[in-house]
Coordinates of C-alpha atoms in Angstrom, one line a residue:
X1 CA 12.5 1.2 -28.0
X2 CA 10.9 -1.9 -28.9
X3 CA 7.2 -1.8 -29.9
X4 CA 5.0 -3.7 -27.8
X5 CA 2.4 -6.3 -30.2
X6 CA -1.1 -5.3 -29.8
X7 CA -4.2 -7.1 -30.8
X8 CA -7.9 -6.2 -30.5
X9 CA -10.4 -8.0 -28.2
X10 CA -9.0 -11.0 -26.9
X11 CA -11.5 -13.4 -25.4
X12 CA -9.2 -14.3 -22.7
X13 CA -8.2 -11.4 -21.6
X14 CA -11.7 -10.9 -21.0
X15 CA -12.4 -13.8 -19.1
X16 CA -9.4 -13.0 -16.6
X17 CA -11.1 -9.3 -16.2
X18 CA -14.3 -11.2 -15.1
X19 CA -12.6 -13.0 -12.7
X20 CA -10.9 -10.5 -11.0
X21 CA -14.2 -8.8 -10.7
X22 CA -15.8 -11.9 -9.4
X23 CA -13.1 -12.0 -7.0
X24 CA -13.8 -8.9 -5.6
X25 CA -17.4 -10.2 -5.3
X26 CA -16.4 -13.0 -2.9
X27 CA -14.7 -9.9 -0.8
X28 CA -18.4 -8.2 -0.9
X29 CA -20.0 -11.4 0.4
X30 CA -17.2 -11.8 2.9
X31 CA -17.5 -8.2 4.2
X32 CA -21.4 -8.5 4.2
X33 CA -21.5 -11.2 6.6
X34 CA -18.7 -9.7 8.6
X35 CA -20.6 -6.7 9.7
X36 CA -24.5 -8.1 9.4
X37 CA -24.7 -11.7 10.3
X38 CA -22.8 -13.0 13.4
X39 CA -24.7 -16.0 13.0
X40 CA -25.6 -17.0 16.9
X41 CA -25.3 -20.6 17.2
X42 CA -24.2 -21.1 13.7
X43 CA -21.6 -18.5 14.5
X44 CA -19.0 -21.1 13.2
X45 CA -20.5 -22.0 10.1
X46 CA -20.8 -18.2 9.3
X47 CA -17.1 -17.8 10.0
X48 CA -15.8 -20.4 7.9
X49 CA -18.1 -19.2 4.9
X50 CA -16.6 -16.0 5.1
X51 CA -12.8 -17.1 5.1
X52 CA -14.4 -19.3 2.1
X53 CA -14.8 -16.2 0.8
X54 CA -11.4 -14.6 1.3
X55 CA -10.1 -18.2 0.2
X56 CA -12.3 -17.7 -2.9
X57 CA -10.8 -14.1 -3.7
X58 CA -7.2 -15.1 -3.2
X59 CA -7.3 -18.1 -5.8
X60 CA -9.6 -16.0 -8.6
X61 CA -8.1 -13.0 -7.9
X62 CA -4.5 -14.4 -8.3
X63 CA -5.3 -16.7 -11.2
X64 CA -7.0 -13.3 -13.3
X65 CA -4.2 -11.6 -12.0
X66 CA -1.5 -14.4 -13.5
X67 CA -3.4 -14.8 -16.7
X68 CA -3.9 -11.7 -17.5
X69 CA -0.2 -11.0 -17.4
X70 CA 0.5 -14.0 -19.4
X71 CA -2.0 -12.9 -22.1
X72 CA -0.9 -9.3 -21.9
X73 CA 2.9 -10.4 -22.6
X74 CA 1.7 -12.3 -25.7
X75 CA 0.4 -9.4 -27.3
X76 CA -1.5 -6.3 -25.6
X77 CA -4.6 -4.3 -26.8
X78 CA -3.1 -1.1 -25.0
X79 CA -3.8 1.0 -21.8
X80 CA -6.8 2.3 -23.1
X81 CA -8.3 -1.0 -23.3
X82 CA -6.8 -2.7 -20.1
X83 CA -8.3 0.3 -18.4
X84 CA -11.3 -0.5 -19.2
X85 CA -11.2 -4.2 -18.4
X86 CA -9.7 -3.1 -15.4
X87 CA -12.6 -0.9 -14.1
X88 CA -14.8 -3.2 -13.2
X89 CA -12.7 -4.8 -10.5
X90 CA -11.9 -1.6 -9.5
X91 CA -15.9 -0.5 -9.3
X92 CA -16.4 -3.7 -6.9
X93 CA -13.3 -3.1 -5.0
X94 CA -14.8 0.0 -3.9
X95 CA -17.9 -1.6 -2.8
X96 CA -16.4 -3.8 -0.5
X97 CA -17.8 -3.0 3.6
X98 CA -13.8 -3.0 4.8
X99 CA -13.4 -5.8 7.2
X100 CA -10.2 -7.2 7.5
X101 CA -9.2 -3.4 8.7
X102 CA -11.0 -1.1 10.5
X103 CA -8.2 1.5 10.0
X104 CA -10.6 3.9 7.3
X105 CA -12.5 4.6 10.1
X106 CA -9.8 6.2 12.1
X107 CA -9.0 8.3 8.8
X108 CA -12.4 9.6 9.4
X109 CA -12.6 10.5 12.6
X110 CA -9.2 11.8 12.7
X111 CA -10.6 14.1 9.7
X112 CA -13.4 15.2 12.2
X113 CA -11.1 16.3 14.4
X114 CA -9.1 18.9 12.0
X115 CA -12.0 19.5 9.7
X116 CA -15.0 19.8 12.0
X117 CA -13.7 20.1 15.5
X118 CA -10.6 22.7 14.2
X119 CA -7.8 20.8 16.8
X120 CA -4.5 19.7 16.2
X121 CA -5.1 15.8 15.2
X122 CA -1.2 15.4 16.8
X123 CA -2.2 16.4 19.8
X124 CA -5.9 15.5 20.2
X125 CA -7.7 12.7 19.0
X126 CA -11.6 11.3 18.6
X127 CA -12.7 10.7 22.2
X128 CA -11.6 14.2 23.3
X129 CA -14.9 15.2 21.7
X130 CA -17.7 13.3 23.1
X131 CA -20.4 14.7 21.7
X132 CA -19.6 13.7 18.5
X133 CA -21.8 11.5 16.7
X134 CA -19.6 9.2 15.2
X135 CA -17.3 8.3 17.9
X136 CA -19.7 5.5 18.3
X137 CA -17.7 3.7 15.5
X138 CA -14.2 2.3 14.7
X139 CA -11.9 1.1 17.6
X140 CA -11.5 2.1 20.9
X141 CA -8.2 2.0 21.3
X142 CA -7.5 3.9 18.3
X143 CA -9.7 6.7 19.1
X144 CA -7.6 7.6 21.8
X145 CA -4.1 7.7 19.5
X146 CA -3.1 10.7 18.0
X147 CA -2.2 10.9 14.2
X148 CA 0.8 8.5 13.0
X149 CA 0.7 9.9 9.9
X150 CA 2.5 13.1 7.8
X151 CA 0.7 16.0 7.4
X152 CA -0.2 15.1 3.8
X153 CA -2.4 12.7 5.1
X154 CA -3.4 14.6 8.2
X155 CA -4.8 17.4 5.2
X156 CA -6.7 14.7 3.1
X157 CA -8.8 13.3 5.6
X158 CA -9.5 16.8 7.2
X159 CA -10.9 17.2 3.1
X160 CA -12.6 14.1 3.4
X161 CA -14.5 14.4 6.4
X162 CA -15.5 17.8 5.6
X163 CA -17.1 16.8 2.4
X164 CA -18.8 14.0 3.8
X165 CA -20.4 16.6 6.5
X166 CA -21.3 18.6 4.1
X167 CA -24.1 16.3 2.2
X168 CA -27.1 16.9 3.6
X169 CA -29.5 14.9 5.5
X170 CA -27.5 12.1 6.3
X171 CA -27.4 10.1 9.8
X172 CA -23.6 9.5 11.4
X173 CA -23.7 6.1 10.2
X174 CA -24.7 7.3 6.5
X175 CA -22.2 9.9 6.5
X176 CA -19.2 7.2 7.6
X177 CA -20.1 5.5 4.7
X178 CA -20.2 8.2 2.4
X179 CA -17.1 9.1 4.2
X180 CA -15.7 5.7 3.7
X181 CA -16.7 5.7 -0.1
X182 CA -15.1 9.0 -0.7
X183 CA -11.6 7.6 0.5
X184 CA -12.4 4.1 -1.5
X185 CA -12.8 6.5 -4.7
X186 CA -9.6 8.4 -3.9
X187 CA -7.7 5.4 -3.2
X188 CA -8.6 3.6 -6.3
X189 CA -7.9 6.7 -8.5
X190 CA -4.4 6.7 -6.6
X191 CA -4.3 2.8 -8.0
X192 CA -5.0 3.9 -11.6
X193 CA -1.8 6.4 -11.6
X194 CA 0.1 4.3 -9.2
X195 CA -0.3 1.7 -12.2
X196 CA -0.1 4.5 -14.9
X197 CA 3.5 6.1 -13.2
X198 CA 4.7 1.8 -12.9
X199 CA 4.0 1.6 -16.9
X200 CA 6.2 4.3 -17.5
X201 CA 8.9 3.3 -15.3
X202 CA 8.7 -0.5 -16.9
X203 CA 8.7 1.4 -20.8
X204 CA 12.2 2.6 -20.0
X205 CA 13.5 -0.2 -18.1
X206 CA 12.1 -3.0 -20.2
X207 CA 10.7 -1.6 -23.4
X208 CA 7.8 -3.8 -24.5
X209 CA 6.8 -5.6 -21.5
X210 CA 5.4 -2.3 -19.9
X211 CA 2.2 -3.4 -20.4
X212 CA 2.4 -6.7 -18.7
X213 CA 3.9 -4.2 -15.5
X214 CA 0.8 -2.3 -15.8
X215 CA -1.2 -5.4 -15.7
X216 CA 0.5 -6.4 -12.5
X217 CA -0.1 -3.7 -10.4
X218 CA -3.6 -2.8 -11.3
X219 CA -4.8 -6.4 -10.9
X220 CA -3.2 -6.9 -7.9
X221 CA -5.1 -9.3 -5.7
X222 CA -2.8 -7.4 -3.1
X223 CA -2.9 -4.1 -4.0
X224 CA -6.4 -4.3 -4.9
X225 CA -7.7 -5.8 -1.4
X226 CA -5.0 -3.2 0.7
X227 CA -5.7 0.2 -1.2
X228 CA -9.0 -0.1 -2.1
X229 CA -11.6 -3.2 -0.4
X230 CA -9.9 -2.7 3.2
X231 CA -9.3 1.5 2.0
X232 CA -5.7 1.6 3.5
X233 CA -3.9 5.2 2.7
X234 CA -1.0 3.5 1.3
X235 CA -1.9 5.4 -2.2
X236 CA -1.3 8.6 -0.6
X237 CA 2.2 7.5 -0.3
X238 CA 2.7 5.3 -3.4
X239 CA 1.5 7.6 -5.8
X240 CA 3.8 10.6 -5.4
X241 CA 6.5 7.9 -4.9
X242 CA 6.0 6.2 -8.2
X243 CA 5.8 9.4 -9.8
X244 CA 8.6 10.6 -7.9
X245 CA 10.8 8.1 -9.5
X246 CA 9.4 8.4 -12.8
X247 CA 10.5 12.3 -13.2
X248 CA 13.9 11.7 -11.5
X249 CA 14.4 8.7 -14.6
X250 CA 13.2 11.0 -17.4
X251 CA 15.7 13.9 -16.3
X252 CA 13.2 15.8 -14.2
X253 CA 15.3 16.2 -11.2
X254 CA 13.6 18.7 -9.2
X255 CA 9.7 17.6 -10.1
X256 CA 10.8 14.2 -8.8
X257 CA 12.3 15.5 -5.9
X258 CA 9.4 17.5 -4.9
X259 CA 7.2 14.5 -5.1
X260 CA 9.3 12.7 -3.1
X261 CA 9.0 15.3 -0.7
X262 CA 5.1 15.2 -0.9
X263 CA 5.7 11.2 -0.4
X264 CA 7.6 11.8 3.2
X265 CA 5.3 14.0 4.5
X266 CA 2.6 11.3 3.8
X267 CA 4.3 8.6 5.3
X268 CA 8.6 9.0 6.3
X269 CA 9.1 5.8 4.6
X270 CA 10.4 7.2 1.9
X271 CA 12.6 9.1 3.2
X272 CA 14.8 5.9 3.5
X273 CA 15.6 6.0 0.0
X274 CA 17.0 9.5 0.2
X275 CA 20.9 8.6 0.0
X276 CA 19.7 6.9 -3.6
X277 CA 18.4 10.2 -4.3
X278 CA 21.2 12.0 -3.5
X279 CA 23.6 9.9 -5.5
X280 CA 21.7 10.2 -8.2
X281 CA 21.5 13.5 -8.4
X282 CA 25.4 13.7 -7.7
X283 CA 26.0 10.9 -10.6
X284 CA 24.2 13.0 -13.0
X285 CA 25.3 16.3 -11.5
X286 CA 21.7 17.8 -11.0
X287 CA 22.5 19.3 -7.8
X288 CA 21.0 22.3 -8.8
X289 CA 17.9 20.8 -10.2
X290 CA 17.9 18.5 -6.4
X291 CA 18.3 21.7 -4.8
X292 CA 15.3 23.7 -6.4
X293 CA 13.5 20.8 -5.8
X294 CA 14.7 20.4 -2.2
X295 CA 13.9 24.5 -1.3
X296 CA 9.8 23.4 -2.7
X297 CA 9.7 20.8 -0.4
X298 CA 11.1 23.0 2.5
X299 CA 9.2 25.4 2.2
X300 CA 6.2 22.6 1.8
X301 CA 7.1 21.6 4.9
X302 CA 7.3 24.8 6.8
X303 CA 3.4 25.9 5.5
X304 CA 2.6 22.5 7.2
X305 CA 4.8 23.0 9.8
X306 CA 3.1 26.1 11.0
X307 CA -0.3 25.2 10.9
X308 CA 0.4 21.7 12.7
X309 CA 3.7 21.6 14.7
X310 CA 4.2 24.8 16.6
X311 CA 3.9 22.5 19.5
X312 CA 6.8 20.7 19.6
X313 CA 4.7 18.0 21.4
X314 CA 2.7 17.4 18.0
X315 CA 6.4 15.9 16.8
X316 CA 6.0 13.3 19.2
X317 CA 4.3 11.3 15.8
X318 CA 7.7 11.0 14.8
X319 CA 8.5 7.6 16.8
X320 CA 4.4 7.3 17.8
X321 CA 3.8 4.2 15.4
X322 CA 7.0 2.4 16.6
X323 CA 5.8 2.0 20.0
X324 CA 3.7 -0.7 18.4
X325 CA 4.3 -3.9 17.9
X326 CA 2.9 -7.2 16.4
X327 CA 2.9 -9.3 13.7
X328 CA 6.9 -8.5 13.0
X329 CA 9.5 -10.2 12.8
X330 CA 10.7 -7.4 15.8
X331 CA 7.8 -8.9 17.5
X332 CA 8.9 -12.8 17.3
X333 CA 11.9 -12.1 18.2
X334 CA 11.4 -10.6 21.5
X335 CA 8.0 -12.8 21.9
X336 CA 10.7 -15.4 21.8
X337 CA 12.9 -14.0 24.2
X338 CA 15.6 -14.0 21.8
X339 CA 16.3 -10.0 22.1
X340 CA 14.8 -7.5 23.5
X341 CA 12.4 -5.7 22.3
X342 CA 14.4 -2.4 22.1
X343 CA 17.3 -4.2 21.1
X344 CA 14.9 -5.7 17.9
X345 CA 13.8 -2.3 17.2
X346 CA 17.4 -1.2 17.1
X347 CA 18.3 -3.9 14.8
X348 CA 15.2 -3.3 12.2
X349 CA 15.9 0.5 12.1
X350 CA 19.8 -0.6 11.3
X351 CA 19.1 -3.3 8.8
X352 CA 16.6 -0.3 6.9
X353 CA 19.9 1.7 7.0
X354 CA 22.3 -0.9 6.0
X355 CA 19.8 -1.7 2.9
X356 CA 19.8 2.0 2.0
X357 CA 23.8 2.3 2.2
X358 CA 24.4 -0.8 0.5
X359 CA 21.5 0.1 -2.6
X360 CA 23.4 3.9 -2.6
X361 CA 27.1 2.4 -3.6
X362 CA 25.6 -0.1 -5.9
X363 CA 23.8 2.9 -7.6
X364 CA 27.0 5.1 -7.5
X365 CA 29.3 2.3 -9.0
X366 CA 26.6 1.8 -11.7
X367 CA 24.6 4.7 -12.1
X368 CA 22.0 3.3 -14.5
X369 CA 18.1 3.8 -14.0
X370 CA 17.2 -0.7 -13.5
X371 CA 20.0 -0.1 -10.1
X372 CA 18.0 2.6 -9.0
X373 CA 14.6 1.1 -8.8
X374 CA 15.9 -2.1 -7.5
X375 CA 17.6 -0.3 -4.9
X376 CA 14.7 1.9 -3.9
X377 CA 12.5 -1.3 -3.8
X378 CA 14.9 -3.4 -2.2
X379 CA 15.3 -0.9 0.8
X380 CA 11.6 -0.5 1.1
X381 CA 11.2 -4.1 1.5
X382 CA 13.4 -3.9 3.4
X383 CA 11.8 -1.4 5.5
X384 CA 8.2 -2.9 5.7
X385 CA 9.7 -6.2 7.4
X386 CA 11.8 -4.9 9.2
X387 CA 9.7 -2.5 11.3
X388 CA 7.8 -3.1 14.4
X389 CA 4.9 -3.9 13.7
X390 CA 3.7 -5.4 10.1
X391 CA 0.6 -5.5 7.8
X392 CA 0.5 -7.1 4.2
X393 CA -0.4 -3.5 3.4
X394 CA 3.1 -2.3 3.9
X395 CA 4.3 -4.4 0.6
X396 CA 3.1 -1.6 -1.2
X397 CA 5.4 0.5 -0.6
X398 CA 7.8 -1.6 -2.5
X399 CA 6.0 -4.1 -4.3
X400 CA 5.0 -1.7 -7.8
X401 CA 8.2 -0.7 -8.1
X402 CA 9.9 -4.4 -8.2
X403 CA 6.7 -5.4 -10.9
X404 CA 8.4 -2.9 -12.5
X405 CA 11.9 -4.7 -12.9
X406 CA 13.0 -7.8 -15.0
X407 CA 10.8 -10.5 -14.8
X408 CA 13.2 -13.4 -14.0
X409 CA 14.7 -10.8 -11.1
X410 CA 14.2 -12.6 -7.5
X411 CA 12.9 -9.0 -6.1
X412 CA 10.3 -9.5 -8.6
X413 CA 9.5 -12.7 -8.5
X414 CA 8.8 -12.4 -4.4
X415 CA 6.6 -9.1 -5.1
X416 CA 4.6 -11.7 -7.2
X417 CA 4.5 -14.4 -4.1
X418 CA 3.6 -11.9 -2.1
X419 CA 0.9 -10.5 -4.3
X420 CA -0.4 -14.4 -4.3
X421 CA -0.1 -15.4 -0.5
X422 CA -0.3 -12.4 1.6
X423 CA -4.2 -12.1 1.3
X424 CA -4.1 -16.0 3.0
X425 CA -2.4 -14.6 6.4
X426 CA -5.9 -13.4 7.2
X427 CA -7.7 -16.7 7.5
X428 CA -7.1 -17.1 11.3
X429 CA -8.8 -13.5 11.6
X430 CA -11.6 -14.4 9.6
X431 CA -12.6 -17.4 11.1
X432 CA -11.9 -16.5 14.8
X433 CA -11.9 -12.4 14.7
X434 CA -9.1 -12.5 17.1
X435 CA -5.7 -10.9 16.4
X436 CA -4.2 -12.6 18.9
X437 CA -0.6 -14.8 18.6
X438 CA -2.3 -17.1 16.2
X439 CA -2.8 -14.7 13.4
X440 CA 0.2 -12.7 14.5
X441 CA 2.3 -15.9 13.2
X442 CA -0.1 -17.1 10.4
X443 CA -0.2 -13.1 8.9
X444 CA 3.9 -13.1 9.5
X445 CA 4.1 -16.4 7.7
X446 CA 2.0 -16.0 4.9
X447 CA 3.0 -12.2 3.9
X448 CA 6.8 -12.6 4.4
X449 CA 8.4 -16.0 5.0
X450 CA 6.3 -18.5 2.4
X451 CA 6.7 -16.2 0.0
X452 CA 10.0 -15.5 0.0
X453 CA 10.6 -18.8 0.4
X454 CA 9.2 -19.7 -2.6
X455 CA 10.5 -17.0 -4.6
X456 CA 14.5 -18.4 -3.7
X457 CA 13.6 -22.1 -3.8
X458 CA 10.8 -22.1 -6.7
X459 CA 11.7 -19.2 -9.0
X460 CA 10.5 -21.1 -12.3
X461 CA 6.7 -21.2 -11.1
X462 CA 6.5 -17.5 -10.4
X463 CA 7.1 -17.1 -14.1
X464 CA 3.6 -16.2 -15.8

């Protein structure tokens, strides 16, 4: 394996921290104004400082991003050190008031409902409970919808919400935040290893340059806003992913497998890359490794199954999320009245599997580890375009592990465009606070079609 070159402090690579730390700032300001100032009749003028804001994050965040990679692939002071220039994007990050999503606040009333209310969050949600003090917050609409998540997460918010309850003298709105900063915290330790599991992966596939994939992830303008400043729970999916992928590469068949297992019950998504699994295991004839692995996530599954799914109506989350729609390229087509909307679901959920068969005989014609993470990464992708509905968060689920391939490979290079453009599709929320067709098409276009567009026509400039 080659050895990557290392140097101490490099004045630089400092500067680029800064920024990506300053570029979190802009995110504060931005989130600040969003839920303080409305601005009466200089509403407008308010708006358009706060997409100045997001504006602002997108070009320093991507430019500490892009020279911090370029510095790093020149010669690295090691993990130890880009840890701790990292941390202080990360420390901001978590201090952003989430406003581009609201979702964080559903993970905590959802909690509420396991945790302090002790009812099935699959088949009651936040406004059965009235009297609760915090059903004030969050939206409406999604106080009345069960959990779309896997048990996983169903448990960690139950744990979150239960801690938060237990500090004492808070109000409801000081114990949402606290709430809110306890999953901020989690999620940003879930970026750490999520970055962590992508260096290891990019030291076997690319010895020398794992480094630069560390970099990549970790100062993610993308992954940085999604997991951590707007608190999605994509890093209770990613990290057991990642890892999942790293055991199954260094020969540890049924520790990977069980963290994939842990990965499906967070979110399915996963479970489309299971026919790469299974040829792996076959390739390297680790059935019985796959098969101890597979019993510890059956019997995962049935301890979770028991204390959440003894009504079969609590299944029902299953197909739950796919009865929504927006922002998709599902949704433009039948908003155009090309298909209908059925018939565009039907087609997403068969181009997901025709990505999955097509990456499984790849793999088994060349069973080598580079073919199995582009494969898994390529059917994600596929997967998080192809759905129903869409949100720039849903590149996470592919987007570390294709930082983790070549550099000059086009999955790559569109998991950098992505990382670059997809914060922009928010502008028409920011200065309207409407999520109506507008930002349907401007998120849609910025997060999936500019970008790849770029990454096929442009390849040489997403280089660093």
């Amino acid at each position: 394996m080659t050895a990557m070159p290392t140097h101490g402090d490099d004045p630089a690579l400092a500067r680029a921290a800064k920024l990506a730390a300053m570029a979190q700032a802009l995110l504060v300001l931005a989130g600040l104004r969003h839920h303080l100032v409305w601005g009466g009749s200089l509403h407008a003028l308010f708006a358009a400082f706060e997409t100045a804001c997001l504006l602002g994050f997108a070009w320093l965040g991507g430019l500490a991003w892009w020279r911090g990679m370029a510095r790093v692939r020149v010669a690295s002071p090691g993990p130890a050190r880009l840890l701790r220039l990292s941390l202080p994007a990360l420390a901001v990050a978590v201090l952003v008031p989430s406003f581009l999503s609201a979702d964080v606040v559903d993970y905590v009333l959802r909690g509420r409902v396991l945790a302090l209310h002790h009812a099935n969050p699959y088949l009651q949600v936040a406004a059965d409970f009235p009297a609760d003090p915090m059903l004030g917050f969050g939206d409406a609409g999604w106080k009345a919808f069960p959990l779309p998540y896997g048990p996983v997460v169903a448990e960690v918010q139950g744990a979150v919400a239960w801690l938060a309850h237990q500090l004492p003298g808070l109000s409801p709105r000081a114990e949402l935040i606290a709430a809110v900063l306890l999953f901020k915290l989690l999620f940003a330790g879930g970026l750490l290893l999520a970055a962590g599991a992508v260096r290891d992966i990019a030291a076997l596939l690319r010895p020398g340059q794992q480094d630069v994939a560390y970099v990549a992830v970790l100062w993610s303008p993308l992954l940085l806003n999604e997991c951590v400043a707007q608190a999605h729970n994509e890093a209770l999916m990613l990290v057991p992913l990642l890892l999942a992928v790293r055991w199954l590469l260094a020969a540890r068949i049924a520790a990977g497998t069980l963290a994939l297992g842990v990965a499906v019950l967070a979110k399915l998504v996963p479970a489309a890359i299971g026919p790469l699994w299974l040829v792996w295991c076959l390739r390297q004839r680790r059935l019985a490794a796959f098969g101890l692995g597979a019993v510890a996530v059956l019997l995962l599954t049935a301890g979770l199954a028991l204390q959440f799914f003894r009504d079969p109506a609590a299944l029902a989350f299953l197909d739950r999320q796919s009865a929504v729609t927006g922002a998709s390229f599902v949704w433009a087509a039948s908003s155009l009245g090309l298909v209908e909307l059925t018939t565009a679901q039907a087609l997403g959920r068969a181009a997901v599997l025709l990505a999955a068969a097509i990456a499984a005989v790849r793999l088994w014609r060349r069973p080598q580890p580079i073919v199995m993470v582009q494969g898994a990464a390529v059917t994600l992708a596929v997967a998080a375009c192809s759905l129903g509905i869409f949100g720039p968060w849903y590149h996470v689920w592919w987007a570390p592990l294709a930082l983790a391939c070549g550099e000059r490979d086009f999955l790559a290079r569109f998991a950098r465009a992505v990382t670059w453009t997809a914060p922009l599709g928010y502008v028409v929320y920011t200065a309207s606070r409407h999520l109506v067709a507008p930002h349907q098409v401007t998120m849609l276009g910025m997060a999936i079609v500019v970008p790849f567009g770029f990454a096929l026509v442009r390849p040489e400039r997403l280089d660093p």
